[in-house]
GROMACS .gro file of N, CA and C in nm:
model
  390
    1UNK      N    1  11.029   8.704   8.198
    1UNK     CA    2  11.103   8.796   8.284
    1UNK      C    3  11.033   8.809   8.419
    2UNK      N    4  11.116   8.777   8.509
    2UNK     CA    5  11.063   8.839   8.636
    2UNK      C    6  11.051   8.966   8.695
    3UNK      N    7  10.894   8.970   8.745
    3UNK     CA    8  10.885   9.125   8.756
    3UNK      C    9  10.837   9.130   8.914
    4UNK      N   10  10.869   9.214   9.059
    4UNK     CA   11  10.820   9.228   9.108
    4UNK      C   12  10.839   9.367   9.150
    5UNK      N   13  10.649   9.441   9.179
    5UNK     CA   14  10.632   9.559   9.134
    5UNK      C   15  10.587   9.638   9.232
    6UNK      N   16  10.600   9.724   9.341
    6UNK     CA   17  10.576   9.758   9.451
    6UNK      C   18  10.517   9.890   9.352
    7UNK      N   19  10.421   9.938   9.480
    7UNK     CA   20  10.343  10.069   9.481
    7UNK      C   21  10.246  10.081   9.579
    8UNK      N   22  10.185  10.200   9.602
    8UNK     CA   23  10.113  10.272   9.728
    8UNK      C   24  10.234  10.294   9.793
    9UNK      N   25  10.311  10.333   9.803
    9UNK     CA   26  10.361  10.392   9.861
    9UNK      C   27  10.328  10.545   9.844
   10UNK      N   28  10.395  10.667   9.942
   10UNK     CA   29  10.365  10.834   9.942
   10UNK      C   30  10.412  10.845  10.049
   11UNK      N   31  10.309  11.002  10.057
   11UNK     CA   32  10.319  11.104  10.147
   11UNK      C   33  10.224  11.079  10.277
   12UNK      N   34  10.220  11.024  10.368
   12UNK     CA   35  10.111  11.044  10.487
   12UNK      C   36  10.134  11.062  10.649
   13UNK      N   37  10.045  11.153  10.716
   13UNK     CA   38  10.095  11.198  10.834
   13UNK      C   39  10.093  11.031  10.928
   14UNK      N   40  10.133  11.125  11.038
   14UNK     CA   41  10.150  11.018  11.107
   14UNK      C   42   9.992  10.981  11.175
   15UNK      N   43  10.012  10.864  11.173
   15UNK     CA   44   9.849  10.830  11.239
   15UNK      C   45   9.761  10.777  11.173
   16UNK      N   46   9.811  10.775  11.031
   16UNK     CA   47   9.746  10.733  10.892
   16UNK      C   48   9.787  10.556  10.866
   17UNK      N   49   9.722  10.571  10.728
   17UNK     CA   50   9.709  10.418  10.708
   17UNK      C   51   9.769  10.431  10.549
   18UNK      N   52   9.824  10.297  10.521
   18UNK     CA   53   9.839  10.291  10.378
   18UNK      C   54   9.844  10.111  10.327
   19UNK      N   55   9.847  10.129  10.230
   19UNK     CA   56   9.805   9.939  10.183
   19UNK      C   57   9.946   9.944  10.069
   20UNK      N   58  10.043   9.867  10.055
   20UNK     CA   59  10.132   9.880   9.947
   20UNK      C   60  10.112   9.768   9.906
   21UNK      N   61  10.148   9.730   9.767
   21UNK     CA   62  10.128   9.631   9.668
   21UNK      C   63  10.226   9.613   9.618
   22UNK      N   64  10.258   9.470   9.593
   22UNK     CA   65  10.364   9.326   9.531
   22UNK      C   66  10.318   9.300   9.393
   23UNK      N   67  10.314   9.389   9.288
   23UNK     CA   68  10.278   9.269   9.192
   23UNK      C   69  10.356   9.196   9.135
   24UNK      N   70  10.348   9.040   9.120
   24UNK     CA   71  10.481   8.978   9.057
   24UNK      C   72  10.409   8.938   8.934
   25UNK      N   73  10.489   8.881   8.875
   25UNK     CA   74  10.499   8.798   8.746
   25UNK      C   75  10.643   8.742   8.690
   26UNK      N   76  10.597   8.639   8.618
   26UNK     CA   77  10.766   8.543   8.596
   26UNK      C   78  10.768   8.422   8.656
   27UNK      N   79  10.711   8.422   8.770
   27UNK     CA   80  10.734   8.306   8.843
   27UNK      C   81  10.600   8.238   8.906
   28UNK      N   82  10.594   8.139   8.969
   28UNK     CA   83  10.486   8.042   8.992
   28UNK      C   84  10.520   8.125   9.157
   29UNK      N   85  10.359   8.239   9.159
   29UNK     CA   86  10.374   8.296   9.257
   29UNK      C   87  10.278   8.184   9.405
   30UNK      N   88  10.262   8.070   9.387
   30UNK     CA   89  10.221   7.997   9.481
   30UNK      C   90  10.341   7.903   9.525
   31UNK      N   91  10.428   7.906   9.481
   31UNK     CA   92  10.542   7.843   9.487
   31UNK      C   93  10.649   7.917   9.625
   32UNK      N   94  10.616   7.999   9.601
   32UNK     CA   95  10.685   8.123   9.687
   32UNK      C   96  10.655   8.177   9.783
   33UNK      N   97  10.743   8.172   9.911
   33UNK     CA   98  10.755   8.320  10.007
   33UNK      C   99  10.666   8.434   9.963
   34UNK      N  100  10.650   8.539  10.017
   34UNK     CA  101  10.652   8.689  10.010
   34UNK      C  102  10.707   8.747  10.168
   35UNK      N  103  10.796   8.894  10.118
   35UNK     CA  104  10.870   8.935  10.234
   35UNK      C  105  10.873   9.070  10.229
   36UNK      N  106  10.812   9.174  10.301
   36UNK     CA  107  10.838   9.289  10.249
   36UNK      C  108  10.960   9.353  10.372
   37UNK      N  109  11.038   9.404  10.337
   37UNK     CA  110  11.143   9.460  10.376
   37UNK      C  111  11.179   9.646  10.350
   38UNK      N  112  11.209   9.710  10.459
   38UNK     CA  113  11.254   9.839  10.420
   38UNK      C  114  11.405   9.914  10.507
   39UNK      N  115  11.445   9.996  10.442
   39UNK     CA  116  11.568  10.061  10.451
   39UNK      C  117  11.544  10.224  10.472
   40UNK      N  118  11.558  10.240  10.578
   40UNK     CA  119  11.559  10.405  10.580
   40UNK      C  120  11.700  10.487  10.580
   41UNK      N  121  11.687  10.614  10.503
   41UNK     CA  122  11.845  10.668  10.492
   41UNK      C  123  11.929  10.601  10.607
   42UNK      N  124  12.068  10.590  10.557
   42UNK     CA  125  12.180  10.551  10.673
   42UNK      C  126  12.145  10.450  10.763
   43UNK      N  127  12.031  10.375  10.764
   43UNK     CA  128  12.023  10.255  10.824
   43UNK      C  129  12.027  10.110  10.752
   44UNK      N  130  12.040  10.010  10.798
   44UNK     CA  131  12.015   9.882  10.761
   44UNK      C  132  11.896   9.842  10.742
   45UNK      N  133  11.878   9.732  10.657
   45UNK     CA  134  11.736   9.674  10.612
   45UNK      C  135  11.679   9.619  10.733
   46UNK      N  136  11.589   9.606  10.759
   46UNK     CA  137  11.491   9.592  10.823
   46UNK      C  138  11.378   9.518  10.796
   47UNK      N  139  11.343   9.352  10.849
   47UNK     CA  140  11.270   9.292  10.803
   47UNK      C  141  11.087   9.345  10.822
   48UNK      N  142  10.986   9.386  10.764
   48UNK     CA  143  10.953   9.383  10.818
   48UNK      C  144  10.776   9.329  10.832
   49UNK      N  145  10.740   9.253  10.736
   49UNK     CA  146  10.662   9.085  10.746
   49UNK      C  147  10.652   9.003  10.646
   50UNK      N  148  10.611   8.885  10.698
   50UNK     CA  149  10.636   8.765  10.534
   50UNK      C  150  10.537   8.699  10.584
   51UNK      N  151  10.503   8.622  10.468
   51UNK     CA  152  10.377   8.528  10.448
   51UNK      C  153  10.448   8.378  10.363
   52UNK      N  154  10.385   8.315  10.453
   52UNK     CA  155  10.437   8.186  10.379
   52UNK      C  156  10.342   8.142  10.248
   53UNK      N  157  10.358   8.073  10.191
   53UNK     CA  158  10.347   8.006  10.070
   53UNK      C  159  10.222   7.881  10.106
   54UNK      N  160  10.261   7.789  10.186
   54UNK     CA  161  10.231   7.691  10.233
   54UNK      C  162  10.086   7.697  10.292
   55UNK      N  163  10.073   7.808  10.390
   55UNK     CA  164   9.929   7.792  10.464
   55UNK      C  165   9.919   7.942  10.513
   56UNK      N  166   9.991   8.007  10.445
   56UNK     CA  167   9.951   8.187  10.473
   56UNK      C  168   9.994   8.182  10.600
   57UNK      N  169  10.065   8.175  10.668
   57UNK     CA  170  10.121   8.196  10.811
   57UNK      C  171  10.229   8.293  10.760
   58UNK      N  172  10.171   8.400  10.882
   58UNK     CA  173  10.233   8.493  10.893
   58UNK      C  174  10.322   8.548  10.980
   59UNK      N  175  10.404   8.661  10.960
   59UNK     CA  176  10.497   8.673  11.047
   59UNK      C  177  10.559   8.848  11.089
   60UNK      N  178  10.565   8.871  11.149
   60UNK     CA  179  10.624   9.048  11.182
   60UNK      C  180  10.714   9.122  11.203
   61UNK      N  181  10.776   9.203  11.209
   61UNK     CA  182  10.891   9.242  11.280
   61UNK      C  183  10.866   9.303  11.424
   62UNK      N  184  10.921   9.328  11.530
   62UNK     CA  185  10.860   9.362  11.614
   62UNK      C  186  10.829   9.507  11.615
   63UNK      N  187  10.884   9.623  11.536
   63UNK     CA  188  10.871   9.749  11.494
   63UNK      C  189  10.736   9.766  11.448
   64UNK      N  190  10.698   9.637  11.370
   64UNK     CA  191  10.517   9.692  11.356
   64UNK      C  192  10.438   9.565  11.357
   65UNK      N  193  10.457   9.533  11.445
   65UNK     CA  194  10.362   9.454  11.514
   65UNK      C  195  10.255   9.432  11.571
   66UNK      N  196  10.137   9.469  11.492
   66UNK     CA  197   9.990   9.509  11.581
   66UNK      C  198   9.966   9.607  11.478
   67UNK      N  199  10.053   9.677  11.372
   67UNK     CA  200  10.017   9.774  11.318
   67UNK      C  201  10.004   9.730  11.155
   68UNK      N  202  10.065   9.605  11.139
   68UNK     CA  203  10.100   9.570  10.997
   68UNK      C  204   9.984   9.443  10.979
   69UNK      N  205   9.961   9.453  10.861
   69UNK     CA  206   9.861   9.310  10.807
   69UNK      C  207   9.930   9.308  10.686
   70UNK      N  208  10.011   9.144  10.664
   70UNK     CA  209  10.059   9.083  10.509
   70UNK      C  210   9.943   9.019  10.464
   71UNK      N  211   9.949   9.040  10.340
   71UNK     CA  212   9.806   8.908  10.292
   71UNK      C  213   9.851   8.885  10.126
   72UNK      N  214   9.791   8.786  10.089
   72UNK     CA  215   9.845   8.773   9.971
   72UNK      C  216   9.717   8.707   9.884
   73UNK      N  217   9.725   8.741   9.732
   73UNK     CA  218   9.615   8.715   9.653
   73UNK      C  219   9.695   8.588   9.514
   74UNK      N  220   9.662   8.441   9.524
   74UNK     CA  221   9.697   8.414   9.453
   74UNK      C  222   9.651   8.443   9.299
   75UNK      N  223   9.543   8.519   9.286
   75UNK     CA  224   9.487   8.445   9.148
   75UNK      C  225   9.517   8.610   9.090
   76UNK      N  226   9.573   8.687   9.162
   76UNK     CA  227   9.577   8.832   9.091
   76UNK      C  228   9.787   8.834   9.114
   77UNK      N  229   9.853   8.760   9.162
   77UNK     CA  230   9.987   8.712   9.217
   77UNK      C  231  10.036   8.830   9.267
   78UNK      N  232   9.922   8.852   9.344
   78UNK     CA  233  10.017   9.025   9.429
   78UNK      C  234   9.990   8.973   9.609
   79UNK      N  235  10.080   9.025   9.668
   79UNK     CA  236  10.090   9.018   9.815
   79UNK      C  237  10.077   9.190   9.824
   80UNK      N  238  10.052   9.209   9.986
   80UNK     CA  239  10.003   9.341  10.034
   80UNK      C  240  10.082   9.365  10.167
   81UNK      N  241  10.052   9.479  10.214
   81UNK     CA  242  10.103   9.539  10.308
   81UNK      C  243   9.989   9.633  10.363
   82UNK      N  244   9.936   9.605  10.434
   82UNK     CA  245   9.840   9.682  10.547
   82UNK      C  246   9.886   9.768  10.652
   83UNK      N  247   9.921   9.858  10.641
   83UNK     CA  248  10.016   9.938  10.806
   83UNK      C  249   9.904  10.095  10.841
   84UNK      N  250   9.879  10.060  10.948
   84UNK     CA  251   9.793  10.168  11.008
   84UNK      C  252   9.876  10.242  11.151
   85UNK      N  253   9.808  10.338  11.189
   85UNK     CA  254   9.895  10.450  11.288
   85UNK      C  255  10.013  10.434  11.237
   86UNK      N  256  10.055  10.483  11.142
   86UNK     CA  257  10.200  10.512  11.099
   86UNK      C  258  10.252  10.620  11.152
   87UNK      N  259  10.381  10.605  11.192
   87UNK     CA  260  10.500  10.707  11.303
   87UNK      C  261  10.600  10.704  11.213
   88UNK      N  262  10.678  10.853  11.232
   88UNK     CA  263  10.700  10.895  11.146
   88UNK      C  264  10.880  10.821  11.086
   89UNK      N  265  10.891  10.710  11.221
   89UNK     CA  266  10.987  10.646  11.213
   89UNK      C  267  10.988  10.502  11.129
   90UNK      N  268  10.844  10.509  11.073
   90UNK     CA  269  10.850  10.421  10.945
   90UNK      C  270  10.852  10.484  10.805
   91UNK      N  271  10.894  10.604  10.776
   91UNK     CA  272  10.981  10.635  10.669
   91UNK      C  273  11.064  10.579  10.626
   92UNK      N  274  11.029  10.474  10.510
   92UNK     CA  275  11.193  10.448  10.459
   92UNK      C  276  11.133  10.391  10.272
   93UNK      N  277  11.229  10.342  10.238
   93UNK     CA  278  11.209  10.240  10.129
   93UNK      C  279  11.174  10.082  10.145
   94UNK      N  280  11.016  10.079  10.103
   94UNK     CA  281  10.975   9.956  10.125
   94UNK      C  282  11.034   9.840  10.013
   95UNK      N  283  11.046   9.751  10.049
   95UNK     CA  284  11.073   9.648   9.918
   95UNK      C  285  11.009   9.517   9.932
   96UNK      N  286  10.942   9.470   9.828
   96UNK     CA  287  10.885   9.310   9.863
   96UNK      C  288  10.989   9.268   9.775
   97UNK      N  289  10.985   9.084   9.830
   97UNK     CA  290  11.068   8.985   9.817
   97UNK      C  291  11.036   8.835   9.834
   98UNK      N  292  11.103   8.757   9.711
   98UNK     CA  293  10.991   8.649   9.669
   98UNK      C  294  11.118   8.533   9.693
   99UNK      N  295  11.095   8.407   9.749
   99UNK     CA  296  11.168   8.320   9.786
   99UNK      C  297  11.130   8.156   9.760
  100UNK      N  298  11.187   8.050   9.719
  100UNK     CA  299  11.096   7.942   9.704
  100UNK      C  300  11.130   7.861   9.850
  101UNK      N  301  11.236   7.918   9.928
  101UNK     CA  302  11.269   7.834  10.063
  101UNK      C  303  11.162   7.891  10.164
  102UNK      N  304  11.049   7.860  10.210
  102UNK     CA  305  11.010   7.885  10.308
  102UNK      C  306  11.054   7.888  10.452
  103UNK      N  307  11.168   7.831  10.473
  103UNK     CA  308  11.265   7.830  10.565
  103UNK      C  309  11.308   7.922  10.596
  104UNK      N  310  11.349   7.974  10.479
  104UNK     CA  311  11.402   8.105  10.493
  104UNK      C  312  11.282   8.261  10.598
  105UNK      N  313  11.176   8.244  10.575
  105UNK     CA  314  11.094   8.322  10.615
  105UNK      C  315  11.097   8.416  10.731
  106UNK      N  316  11.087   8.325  10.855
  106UNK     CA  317  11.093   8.336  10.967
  106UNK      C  318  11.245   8.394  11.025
  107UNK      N  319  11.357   8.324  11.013
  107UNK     CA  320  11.506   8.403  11.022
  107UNK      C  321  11.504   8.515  10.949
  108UNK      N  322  11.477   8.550  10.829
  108UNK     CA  323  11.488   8.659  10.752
  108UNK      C  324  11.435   8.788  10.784
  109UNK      N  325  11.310   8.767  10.850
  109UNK     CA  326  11.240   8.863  10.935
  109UNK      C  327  11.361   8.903  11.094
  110UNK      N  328  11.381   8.820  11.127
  110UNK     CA  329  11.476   8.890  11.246
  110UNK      C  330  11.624   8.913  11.238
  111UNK      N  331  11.637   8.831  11.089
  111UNK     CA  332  11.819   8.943  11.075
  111UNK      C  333  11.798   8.926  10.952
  112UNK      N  334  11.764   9.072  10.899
  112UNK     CA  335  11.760   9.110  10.746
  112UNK      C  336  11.869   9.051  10.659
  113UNK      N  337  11.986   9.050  10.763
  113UNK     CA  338  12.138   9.015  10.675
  113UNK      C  339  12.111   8.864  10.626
  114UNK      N  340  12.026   8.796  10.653
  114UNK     CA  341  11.996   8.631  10.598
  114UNK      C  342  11.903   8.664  10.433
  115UNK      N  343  11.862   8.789  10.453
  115UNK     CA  344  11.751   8.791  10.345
  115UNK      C  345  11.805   8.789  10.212
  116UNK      N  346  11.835   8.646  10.203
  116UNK     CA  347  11.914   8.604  10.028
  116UNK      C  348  11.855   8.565   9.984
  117UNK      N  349  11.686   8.692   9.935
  117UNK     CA  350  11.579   8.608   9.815
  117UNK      C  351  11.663   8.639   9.696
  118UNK      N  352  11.552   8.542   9.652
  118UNK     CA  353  11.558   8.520   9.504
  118UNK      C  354  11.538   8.630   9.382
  119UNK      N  355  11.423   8.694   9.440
  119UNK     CA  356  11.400   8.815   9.354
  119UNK      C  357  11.364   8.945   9.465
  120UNK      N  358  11.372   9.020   9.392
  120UNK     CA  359  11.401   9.168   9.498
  120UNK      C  360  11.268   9.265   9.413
  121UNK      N  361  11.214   9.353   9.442
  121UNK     CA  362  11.122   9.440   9.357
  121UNK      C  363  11.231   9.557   9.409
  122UNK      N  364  11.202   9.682   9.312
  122UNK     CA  365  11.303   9.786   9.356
  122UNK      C  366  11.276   9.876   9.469
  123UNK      N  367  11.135   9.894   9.505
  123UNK     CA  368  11.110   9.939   9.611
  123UNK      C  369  11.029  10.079   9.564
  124UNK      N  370  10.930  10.081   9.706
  124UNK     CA  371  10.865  10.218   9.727
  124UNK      C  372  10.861  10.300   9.798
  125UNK      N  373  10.871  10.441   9.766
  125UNK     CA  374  10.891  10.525   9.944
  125UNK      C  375  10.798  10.555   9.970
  126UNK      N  376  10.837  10.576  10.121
  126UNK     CA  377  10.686  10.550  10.220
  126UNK      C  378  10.785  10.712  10.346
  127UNK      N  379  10.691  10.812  10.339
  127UNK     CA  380  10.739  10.903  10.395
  127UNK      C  381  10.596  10.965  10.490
  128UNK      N  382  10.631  10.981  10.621
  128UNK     CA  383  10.542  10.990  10.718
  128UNK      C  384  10.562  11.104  10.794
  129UNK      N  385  10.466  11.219  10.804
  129UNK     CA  386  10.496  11.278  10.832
  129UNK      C  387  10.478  11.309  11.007
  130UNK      N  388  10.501  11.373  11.073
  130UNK     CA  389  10.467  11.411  11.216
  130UNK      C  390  10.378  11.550  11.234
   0.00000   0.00000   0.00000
């Protein structure tokens, strides 16, 4: 069964830092993308970084750009999320997302509406306060 398992997510003011976690299982997690993506009430998804498979090249959205670090651990098959000075306009539901097209990576990050992974984790909330 494929499992992918988000957490760290919470409660933190703005200005703060938090690390969220991918754990997968099911699948040959070196084989794969990682993409974490989030949705805040009444808005659209929002890409917002991925890591390739291939040579760890990474990628951002421009919303947190300078503020986000993706990284990924093959031998524990979890990818991460690093986001520091958090504003309170990154409140939303985070979600990681696992893909075997690396192609896909890079477009997916700048129009969420392409983001046709393969597996979805259900997501974590991430609420920031001011």
């Amino acid at each position: 069964e494929v499992q992918l398992v988000e957490s760290g997510g919470g409660l933190v003011q703005a200005g703060g830092s938090l690390r969220l976690s991918c754990a997968t299982s099911g699948f040959i997690f070196d084989d794969y993308i990682i993409a974490w993506f989030r949705q805040a009430p009444g808005k659209g998804r929002e890409g917002v970084a991925g890591i390739s498979n291939m040579n760890n090249s990474t990628y951002y959205g421009k919303s947190v750009e300078g503020r986000a670090i993706i990284s990924r651990d093959s031998a524990k098959k979890t990818a991460y999320l690093q986001m520091h000075n958090l504003k309170p306009e990154d409140t939303a539901v985070y979600f990681c997302a696992a893909d075997p097209n690396s192609l896909l990576l890079r477009p997916s990050l700048l129009r969420p509406a392409l983001a046709q992974y393969t597996y979805w984790g259900q997501g974590t909330q991430v609420t920031v306060s001011s």
